[in-house]
Amino acid sequence: MRLAVPDLVSNSYFPAIAAVDLGLMRDEGLDVTLELHFPVTDAAEALRDGSIDFLAGAAHAPLYASRGWGGTKLLMALARNTYWFLVTRADAPWRRGEPAELRDLRIGAAPGPDLALRELLRTEGVDPEAAGIEIAPVPGTAGSGVSFGVTAAEALAQGRIDAFWANGMGTEVAVRRGVGKVILDARRDGGALASFTFPALMATRRLIGDDPAVVRAAVRAVVRAQEALRADVSVATEVGKRHFPAMEADLIAELIGRDLPYYQPAITEAAVAGLNAFTAGAGLLAGEASFDDVVATGFVPGEDG
């Protein structure tokens, strides 16, 4: 079986990565390979079409493959809350928590995550075109095997973009190199933005219906990965050394440590309400979606895992 992530060198989908790398999927009786499939919009289509079996990605991603929840359901949360950062060049005049003040910027954002940024600006009363804000993919991220966040940090350092909207790894690299500064941490200080989406494990209704035992086993493996990281965050370094460049492998345990309070597998009614409001407001969701439409309620674990 195949589990895809839209960014491998990242903390965003790390519990799913760890579940494969640490052999937890194997322990649950599953033969699962991990692959990078960027961007998440294409990964959602691959899931729909059966090219992959599981996707660890943004909870709103299935709506790029279908304008409703007819084909895919969320199995569990990898973590809570919207999880991207808005980072500008270090010498930019803007301060943290002031996205409404942004002007005349080339912002790099991947397809999928870019929708949350656009909706954020809209709710802040910012018209990107009038404000001279261009939101586009980061140069150099079109090829296979590319880590979006790390590539975004490099593009910022080279002056090819003025800002980026990306994961915690790309953010940390840019800040530590002295080329970027954080304007917004969506998870922690994003206000309503924090409820837009979240990282989730998902599968098709077809797989859920045809082989529920496999789906339950995959969920158990990822929950066990969350538990292993909460018990000993240094496990993240071991995993990182097998998949990441040296600098990012050294950083991953620190980033995971910051995120541990959010590593809860349950998907709440409030989380789905926020997801529905975001996707409807952004024009991605047509009609209404109930909790049972979005979540595989017979599979998602409770608060205690």
mmCIF file of C-alpha atoms in Angstrom:
data_model
loop_
_atom_site.group_PDB
_atom_site.id
_atom_site.type_symbol
_atom_site.label_atom_id
_atom_site.label_comp_id
_atom_site.label_asym_id
_atom_site.label_seq_id
_atom_site.Cartn_x
_atom_site.Cartn_y
_atom_site.Cartn_z
ATOM 1 C CA MET A 1 0.000 0.000 0.000
ATOM 2 C CA ARG A 2 1.086 3.596 -0.548
ATOM 3 C CA LEU A 3 0.874 6.542 1.832
ATOM 4 C CA ALA A 4 1.649 9.959 0.345
ATOM 5 C CA VAL A 5 2.656 13.253 1.934
ATOM 6 C CA PRO A 6 2.867 16.573 0.041
ATOM 7 C CA ASP A 7 6.059 17.596 1.857
ATOM 8 C CA LEU A 8 8.509 15.105 3.329
ATOM 9 C CA VAL A 9 11.129 17.379 4.939
ATOM 10 C CA SER A 10 8.621 18.901 7.294
ATOM 11 C CA ASN A 11 7.003 18.605 10.702
ATOM 12 C CA SER A 12 3.526 19.008 9.207
ATOM 13 C CA TYR A 13 2.761 15.345 8.516
ATOM 14 C CA PHE A 14 5.419 13.806 10.729
ATOM 15 C CA PRO A 15 3.261 11.316 12.676
ATOM 16 C CA ALA A 16 2.360 9.593 9.395
ATOM 17 C CA ILE A 17 5.985 9.594 8.272
ATOM 18 C CA ALA A 18 7.048 8.136 11.627
ATOM 19 C CA ALA A 19 4.349 5.463 11.511
ATOM 20 C CA VAL A 20 5.928 4.070 8.343
ATOM 21 C CA ASP A 21 9.574 4.681 9.226
ATOM 22 C CA LEU A 22 9.392 3.195 12.728
ATOM 23 C CA GLY A 23 7.718 0.034 11.457
ATOM 24 C CA LEU A 24 4.428 0.732 13.215
ATOM 25 C CA MET A 25 2.445 0.128 10.042
ATOM 26 C CA ARG A 26 4.272 -3.175 9.653
ATOM 27 C CA ASP A 27 3.532 -4.075 13.264
ATOM 28 C CA GLU A 28 -0.144 -3.591 12.463
ATOM 29 C CA GLY A 29 0.145 -6.057 9.594
ATOM 30 C CA LEU A 30 0.386 -3.501 6.776
ATOM 31 C CA ASP A 31 2.992 -3.264 4.021
ATOM 32 C CA VAL A 32 3.037 0.507 3.455
ATOM 33 C CA THR A 33 5.536 2.563 1.495
ATOM 34 C CA LEU A 34 5.962 6.307 1.979
ATOM 35 C CA GLU A 35 6.118 8.657 -0.979
ATOM 36 C CA LEU A 36 6.268 12.373 -1.682
ATOM 37 C CA HIS A 37 3.416 13.670 -3.842
ATOM 38 C CA PHE A 38 3.453 17.457 -4.341
ATOM 39 C CA PRO A 39 1.323 19.521 -4.427
ATOM 40 C CA VAL A 40 -1.445 18.336 -2.137
ATOM 41 C CA THR A 41 -4.055 19.220 -4.761
ATOM 42 C CA ASP A 42 -2.537 16.607 -7.099
ATOM 43 C CA ALA A 43 -2.165 14.161 -4.206
ATOM 44 C CA ALA A 44 -5.887 14.461 -3.491
ATOM 45 C CA GLU A 45 -6.623 13.528 -7.103
ATOM 46 C CA ALA A 46 -4.231 10.572 -6.854
ATOM 47 C CA LEU A 47 -6.099 9.381 -3.775
ATOM 48 C CA ARG A 48 -9.439 9.739 -5.528
ATOM 49 C CA ASP A 49 -8.160 7.807 -8.547
ATOM 50 C CA GLY A 50 -6.617 4.997 -6.487
ATOM 51 C CA SER A 51 -2.958 5.753 -7.275
ATOM 52 C CA ILE A 52 -2.318 6.006 -3.532
ATOM 53 C CA ASP A 53 -4.160 4.413 -0.619
ATOM 54 C CA PHE A 54 -3.725 6.982 2.158
ATOM 55 C CA LEU A 55 -2.945 10.685 2.145
ATOM 56 C CA ALA A 56 -1.500 12.660 5.033
ATOM 57 C CA GLY A 57 -2.264 16.250 4.086
ATOM 58 C CA ALA A 58 -4.424 19.297 4.658
ATOM 59 C CA ALA A 59 -7.950 18.374 5.731
ATOM 60 C CA HIS A 60 -9.499 20.483 2.964
ATOM 61 C CA ALA A 61 -7.432 18.820 0.204
ATOM 62 C CA PRO A 62 -10.139 16.305 -0.884
ATOM 63 C CA LEU A 63 -12.308 19.192 -2.042
ATOM 64 C CA TYR A 64 -9.827 19.922 -4.826
ATOM 65 C CA ALA A 65 -10.578 16.494 -6.267
ATOM 66 C CA SER A 66 -14.340 16.753 -5.727
ATOM 67 C CA ARG A 67 -16.545 19.684 -4.768
ATOM 68 C CA GLY A 68 -18.069 17.614 -2.003
ATOM 69 C CA TRP A 69 -17.185 14.843 0.409
ATOM 70 C CA GLY A 70 -18.556 12.051 -1.749
ATOM 71 C CA GLY A 71 -15.269 10.249 -2.364
ATOM 72 C CA THR A 72 -12.929 10.779 0.596
ATOM 73 C CA LYS A 73 -13.238 10.905 4.382
ATOM 74 C CA LEU A 74 -10.926 12.035 7.140
ATOM 75 C CA LEU A 75 -9.733 9.226 9.419
ATOM 76 C CA MET A 76 -7.931 11.172 12.167
ATOM 77 C CA ALA A 77 -6.118 14.396 12.899
ATOM 78 C CA LEU A 78 -2.340 14.318 12.708
ATOM 79 C CA ALA A 79 -2.416 17.510 14.770
ATOM 80 C CA ARG A 80 -4.806 20.350 15.518
ATOM 81 C CA ASN A 81 -5.244 23.726 13.826
ATOM 82 C CA THR A 82 -4.015 25.380 10.649
ATOM 83 C CA TYR A 83 -0.288 24.809 10.595
ATOM 84 C CA TRP A 84 1.458 27.210 8.196
ATOM 85 C CA PHE A 85 3.568 30.293 8.860
ATOM 86 C CA LEU A 86 3.753 33.581 6.988
ATOM 87 C CA VAL A 87 7.409 34.574 6.756
ATOM 88 C CA THR A 88 8.783 37.747 5.164
ATOM 89 C CA ARG A 89 12.357 38.744 4.463
ATOM 90 C CA ALA A 90 14.147 39.713 7.666
ATOM 91 C CA ASP A 91 14.499 43.411 6.740
ATOM 92 C CA ALA A 92 10.816 43.900 5.838
ATOM 93 C CA PRO A 93 8.967 46.629 7.776
ATOM 94 C CA TRP A 94 5.994 44.520 8.891
ATOM 95 C CA ARG A 95 5.559 43.184 12.390
ATOM 96 C CA ARG A 96 4.105 39.970 13.691
ATOM 97 C CA GLY A 97 0.317 39.850 13.832
ATOM 98 C CA GLU A 98 -0.270 42.574 11.242
ATOM 99 C CA PRO A 99 -1.206 40.785 7.999
ATOM 100 C CA ALA A 100 -3.612 43.578 7.062
ATOM 101 C CA GLU A 101 -0.628 45.919 6.620
ATOM 102 C CA LEU A 102 1.089 43.818 3.954
ATOM 103 C CA ARG A 103 1.808 45.551 0.654
ATOM 104 C CA ASP A 104 3.827 44.984 -2.523
ATOM 105 C CA LEU A 105 4.994 41.424 -1.916
ATOM 106 C CA ARG A 106 5.747 38.316 -3.922
ATOM 107 C CA ILE A 107 4.523 35.557 -1.602
ATOM 108 C CA GLY A 108 5.396 31.956 -2.364
ATOM 109 C CA ALA A 109 2.634 29.499 -1.482
ATOM 110 C CA ALA A 110 1.909 25.956 -2.625
ATOM 111 C CA PRO A 111 -1.372 25.035 -4.312
ATOM 112 C CA GLY A 112 -3.745 24.022 -1.530
ATOM 113 C CA PRO A 113 -2.187 25.981 1.339
ATOM 114 C CA ASP A 114 -2.462 29.142 -0.784
ATOM 115 C CA LEU A 115 -6.251 29.086 -0.359
ATOM 116 C CA ALA A 116 -5.921 29.573 3.399
ATOM 117 C CA LEU A 117 -3.622 32.545 2.832
ATOM 118 C CA ARG A 118 -6.014 34.123 0.339
ATOM 119 C CA GLU A 119 -8.939 33.617 2.697
ATOM 120 C CA LEU A 120 -6.916 35.107 5.556
ATOM 121 C CA LEU A 121 -6.225 38.241 3.525
ATOM 122 C CA ARG A 122 -9.882 38.460 2.526
ATOM 123 C CA THR A 123 -11.022 38.287 6.165
ATOM 124 C CA GLU A 124 -8.465 40.976 7.013
ATOM 125 C CA GLY A 125 -9.965 43.227 4.331
ATOM 126 C CA VAL A 126 -6.950 42.968 2.044
ATOM 127 C CA ASP A 127 -7.446 42.867 -1.718
ATOM 128 C CA PRO A 128 -4.201 41.247 -2.938
ATOM 129 C CA GLU A 129 -4.359 42.893 -6.353
ATOM 130 C CA ALA A 130 -4.979 46.367 -4.916
ATOM 131 C CA ALA A 131 -2.254 45.846 -2.312
ATOM 132 C CA GLY A 132 0.257 44.694 -4.906
ATOM 133 C CA ILE A 133 0.461 41.190 -3.409
ATOM 134 C CA GLU A 134 1.286 38.359 -5.783
ATOM 135 C CA ILE A 135 0.655 34.840 -4.462
ATOM 136 C CA ALA A 136 2.219 32.126 -6.593
ATOM 137 C CA PRO A 137 4.155 28.857 -6.320
ATOM 138 C CA VAL A 138 7.753 29.168 -5.199
ATOM 139 C CA PRO A 139 10.226 28.966 -8.096
ATOM 140 C CA GLY A 140 11.890 25.576 -8.143
ATOM 141 C CA THR A 141 9.105 23.579 -6.492
ATOM 142 C CA ALA A 142 7.597 22.101 -9.633
ATOM 143 C CA GLY A 143 9.850 19.035 -9.812
ATOM 144 C CA SER A 144 9.409 15.740 -8.034
ATOM 145 C CA GLY A 145 11.280 15.110 -4.804
ATOM 146 C CA VAL A 146 11.218 18.765 -3.756
ATOM 147 C CA SER A 147 10.538 19.913 -0.197
ATOM 148 C CA PHE A 148 8.369 22.999 -0.501
ATOM 149 C CA GLY A 149 9.223 24.647 2.827
ATOM 150 C CA VAL A 150 12.986 24.226 2.551
ATOM 151 C CA THR A 151 12.923 25.369 -1.094
ATOM 152 C CA ALA A 152 10.856 28.408 -0.074
ATOM 153 C CA ALA A 153 13.468 29.373 2.529
ATOM 154 C CA GLU A 154 16.188 29.173 -0.103
ATOM 155 C CA ALA A 155 14.142 31.254 -2.565
ATOM 156 C CA LEU A 156 13.665 33.899 0.137
ATOM 157 C CA ALA A 157 17.416 33.947 0.811
ATOM 158 C CA GLN A 158 18.102 34.430 -2.899
ATOM 159 C CA GLY A 159 15.579 37.274 -3.219
ATOM 160 C CA ARG A 160 13.364 35.404 -5.682
ATOM 161 C CA ILE A 161 10.388 35.970 -3.370
ATOM 162 C CA ASP A 162 9.685 38.505 -0.625
ATOM 163 C CA ALA A 163 7.764 36.158 1.656
ATOM 164 C CA PHE A 164 6.421 32.639 1.885
ATOM 165 C CA TRP A 165 3.530 30.729 3.405
ATOM 166 C CA ALA A 166 4.849 27.334 4.429
ATOM 167 C CA ASN A 167 5.502 24.776 7.133
ATOM 168 C CA GLY A 168 7.466 25.058 10.349
ATOM 169 C CA MET A 169 10.619 23.507 8.894
ATOM 170 C CA GLY A 170 10.932 26.038 6.098
ATOM 171 C CA THR A 171 10.177 28.777 8.618
ATOM 172 C CA GLU A 172 12.827 27.587 11.062
ATOM 173 C CA VAL A 173 15.460 27.333 8.345
ATOM 174 C CA ALA A 174 14.759 30.883 7.145
ATOM 175 C CA VAL A 175 14.791 32.334 10.655
ATOM 176 C CA ARG A 176 17.975 30.536 11.707
ATOM 177 C CA ARG A 177 19.754 31.653 8.561
ATOM 178 C CA GLY A 178 18.760 35.219 9.355
ATOM 179 C CA VAL A 179 16.931 35.730 6.060
ATOM 180 C CA GLY A 180 13.337 35.631 7.327
ATOM 181 C CA LYS A 181 11.053 36.632 10.181
ATOM 182 C CA VAL A 182 7.668 35.315 11.238
ATOM 183 C CA ILE A 183 4.694 37.584 10.613
ATOM 184 C CA LEU A 184 2.054 34.996 11.473
ATOM 185 C CA ASP A 185 1.978 31.561 13.098
ATOM 186 C CA ALA A 186 -1.442 30.294 12.032
ATOM 187 C CA ARG A 187 -1.662 27.589 14.678
ATOM 188 C CA ARG A 188 -0.823 29.749 17.667
ATOM 189 C CA ASP A 189 -1.750 33.339 16.857
ATOM 190 C CA GLY A 190 -3.936 33.122 13.777
ATOM 191 C CA GLY A 191 -7.290 33.768 15.469
ATOM 192 C CA ALA A 192 -10.045 32.482 13.181
ATOM 193 C CA LEU A 193 -7.342 31.336 10.759
ATOM 194 C CA ALA A 194 -6.366 28.603 13.233
ATOM 195 C CA SER A 195 -9.707 26.867 12.610
ATOM 196 C CA PHE A 196 -9.517 26.866 8.795
ATOM 197 C CA THR A 197 -7.948 23.419 8.374
ATOM 198 C CA PHE A 198 -5.592 20.907 10.002
ATOM 199 C CA PRO A 199 -3.280 18.049 8.976
ATOM 200 C CA ALA A 200 -5.199 14.805 8.662
ATOM 201 C CA LEU A 201 -4.935 11.206 7.557
ATOM 202 C CA MET A 202 -7.531 10.372 4.917
ATOM 203 C CA ALA A 203 -8.704 7.562 2.665
ATOM 204 C CA THR A 204 -11.385 6.968 0.083
ATOM 205 C CA ARG A 205 -14.848 5.781 0.986
ATOM 206 C CA ARG A 206 -14.105 2.855 -1.302
ATOM 207 C CA LEU A 207 -11.186 1.626 0.837
ATOM 208 C CA ILE A 208 -13.100 2.321 4.040
ATOM 209 C CA GLY A 209 -16.006 0.235 2.807
ATOM 210 C CA ASP A 210 -14.004 -2.556 1.170
ATOM 211 C CA ASP A 211 -11.329 -3.083 3.831
ATOM 212 C CA PRO A 212 -12.189 -1.428 7.149
ATOM 213 C CA ALA A 213 -9.677 -3.614 9.034
ATOM 214 C CA VAL A 214 -6.829 -2.125 6.981
ATOM 215 C CA VAL A 215 -8.064 1.388 7.666
ATOM 216 C CA ARG A 216 -8.310 0.731 11.407
ATOM 217 C CA ALA A 217 -4.796 -0.706 11.397
ATOM 218 C CA ALA A 218 -3.399 2.375 9.643
ATOM 219 C CA VAL A 219 -5.099 4.679 12.135
ATOM 220 C CA ARG A 220 -3.738 2.656 15.060
ATOM 221 C CA ALA A 221 -0.220 2.904 13.637
ATOM 222 C CA VAL A 222 -0.345 6.689 13.288
ATOM 223 C CA VAL A 223 -1.836 7.104 16.769
ATOM 224 C CA ARG A 224 1.003 4.966 18.104
ATOM 225 C CA ALA A 225 3.470 7.268 16.313
ATOM 226 C CA GLN A 226 1.909 10.294 18.014
ATOM 227 C CA GLU A 227 2.213 8.515 21.349
ATOM 228 C CA ALA A 228 5.849 7.556 20.694
ATOM 229 C CA LEU A 229 6.749 11.157 19.899
ATOM 230 C CA ARG A 230 4.970 12.432 23.002
ATOM 231 C CA ALA A 231 6.847 9.872 25.110
ATOM 232 C CA ASP A 232 10.287 10.632 23.644
ATOM 233 C CA VAL A 233 10.684 13.468 21.156
ATOM 234 C CA SER A 234 14.237 12.341 20.306
ATOM 235 C CA VAL A 235 12.580 9.630 18.208
ATOM 236 C CA ALA A 236 11.959 12.422 15.690
ATOM 237 C CA THR A 237 15.700 12.883 15.201
ATOM 238 C CA GLU A 238 16.134 9.193 14.417
ATOM 239 C CA VAL A 239 13.426 9.400 11.765
ATOM 240 C CA GLY A 240 14.742 12.703 10.431
ATOM 241 C CA LYS A 241 18.244 11.331 9.905
ATOM 242 C CA ARG A 242 16.826 8.678 7.582
ATOM 243 C CA HIS A 243 14.818 11.129 5.464
ATOM 244 C CA PHE A 244 16.093 14.710 5.867
ATOM 245 C CA PRO A 245 19.240 16.680 5.026
ATOM 246 C CA ALA A 246 21.590 17.130 8.000
ATOM 247 C CA MET A 247 20.435 20.599 9.099
ATOM 248 C CA GLU A 248 16.761 19.701 8.978
ATOM 249 C CA ALA A 249 17.374 16.385 10.762
ATOM 250 C CA ASP A 250 19.011 18.305 13.608
ATOM 251 C CA LEU A 251 16.022 20.665 13.836
ATOM 252 C CA ILE A 252 13.112 18.259 13.635
ATOM 253 C CA ALA A 253 12.960 17.149 17.285
ATOM 254 C CA GLU A 254 12.778 20.772 18.433
ATOM 255 C CA LEU A 255 9.958 21.524 16.010
ATOM 256 C CA ILE A 256 8.057 18.384 16.973
ATOM 257 C CA GLY A 257 8.518 19.277 20.636
ATOM 258 C CA ARG A 258 6.760 22.592 20.060
ATOM 259 C CA ASP A 259 3.883 20.835 18.319
ATOM 260 C CA LEU A 260 3.335 18.031 20.832
ATOM 261 C CA PRO A 261 0.433 19.778 22.618
ATOM 262 C CA TYR A 262 -1.424 19.692 19.286
ATOM 263 C CA TYR A 263 -0.797 15.995 18.598
ATOM 264 C CA GLN A 264 -4.328 14.828 19.352
ATOM 265 C CA PRO A 265 -5.932 12.338 16.950
ATOM 266 C CA ALA A 266 -9.593 13.190 17.574
ATOM 267 C CA ILE A 267 -11.465 15.319 15.058
ATOM 268 C CA THR A 268 -13.928 17.498 16.930
ATOM 269 C CA GLU A 269 -17.255 18.957 15.853
ATOM 270 C CA ALA A 270 -15.661 22.395 16.204
ATOM 271 C CA ALA A 271 -12.822 21.427 13.866
ATOM 272 C CA VAL A 272 -15.254 20.292 11.177
ATOM 273 C CA ALA A 273 -17.377 23.415 11.637
ATOM 274 C CA GLY A 274 -14.285 25.568 11.113
ATOM 275 C CA LEU A 275 -13.254 23.520 8.087
ATOM 276 C CA ASN A 276 -16.715 23.838 6.539
ATOM 277 C CA ALA A 277 -16.867 27.583 7.142
ATOM 278 C CA PHE A 278 -13.449 28.071 5.561
ATOM 279 C CA THR A 279 -14.064 25.924 2.501
ATOM 280 C CA ALA A 280 -17.541 27.363 1.910
ATOM 281 C CA GLY A 281 -16.291 30.943 2.257
ATOM 282 C CA ALA A 282 -13.427 30.234 -0.122
ATOM 283 C CA GLY A 283 -15.758 28.688 -2.705
ATOM 284 C CA LEU A 284 -14.277 25.205 -2.395
ATOM 285 C CA LEU A 285 -17.282 23.515 -0.789
ATOM 286 C CA ALA A 286 -20.556 23.428 -2.679
ATOM 287 C CA GLY A 287 -23.566 22.885 -0.439
ATOM 288 C CA GLU A 288 -23.430 21.705 3.161
ATOM 289 C CA ALA A 289 -21.441 18.955 4.831
ATOM 290 C CA SER A 290 -22.292 17.247 8.104
ATOM 291 C CA PHE A 291 -19.753 15.824 10.519
ATOM 292 C CA ASP A 292 -20.525 12.328 9.219
ATOM 293 C CA ASP A 293 -20.015 13.498 5.631
ATOM 294 C CA VAL A 294 -16.482 14.637 6.434
ATOM 295 C CA VAL A 295 -15.252 12.181 9.072
ATOM 296 C CA ALA A 296 -15.141 8.386 9.096
ATOM 297 C CA THR A 297 -16.833 8.268 12.473
ATOM 298 C CA GLY A 298 -16.360 4.563 12.961
ATOM 299 C CA PHE A 299 -12.578 4.932 12.698
ATOM 300 C CA VAL A 300 -11.496 8.231 14.195
ATOM 301 C CA PRO A 301 -10.009 7.763 17.687
ATOM 302 C CA GLY A 302 -11.151 9.604 20.769
ATOM 303 C CA GLU A 303 -9.229 12.042 22.911
ATOM 304 C CA ASP A 304 -7.291 9.278 24.599
ATOM 305 C CA GLY A 305 -6.175 7.778 21.287
#
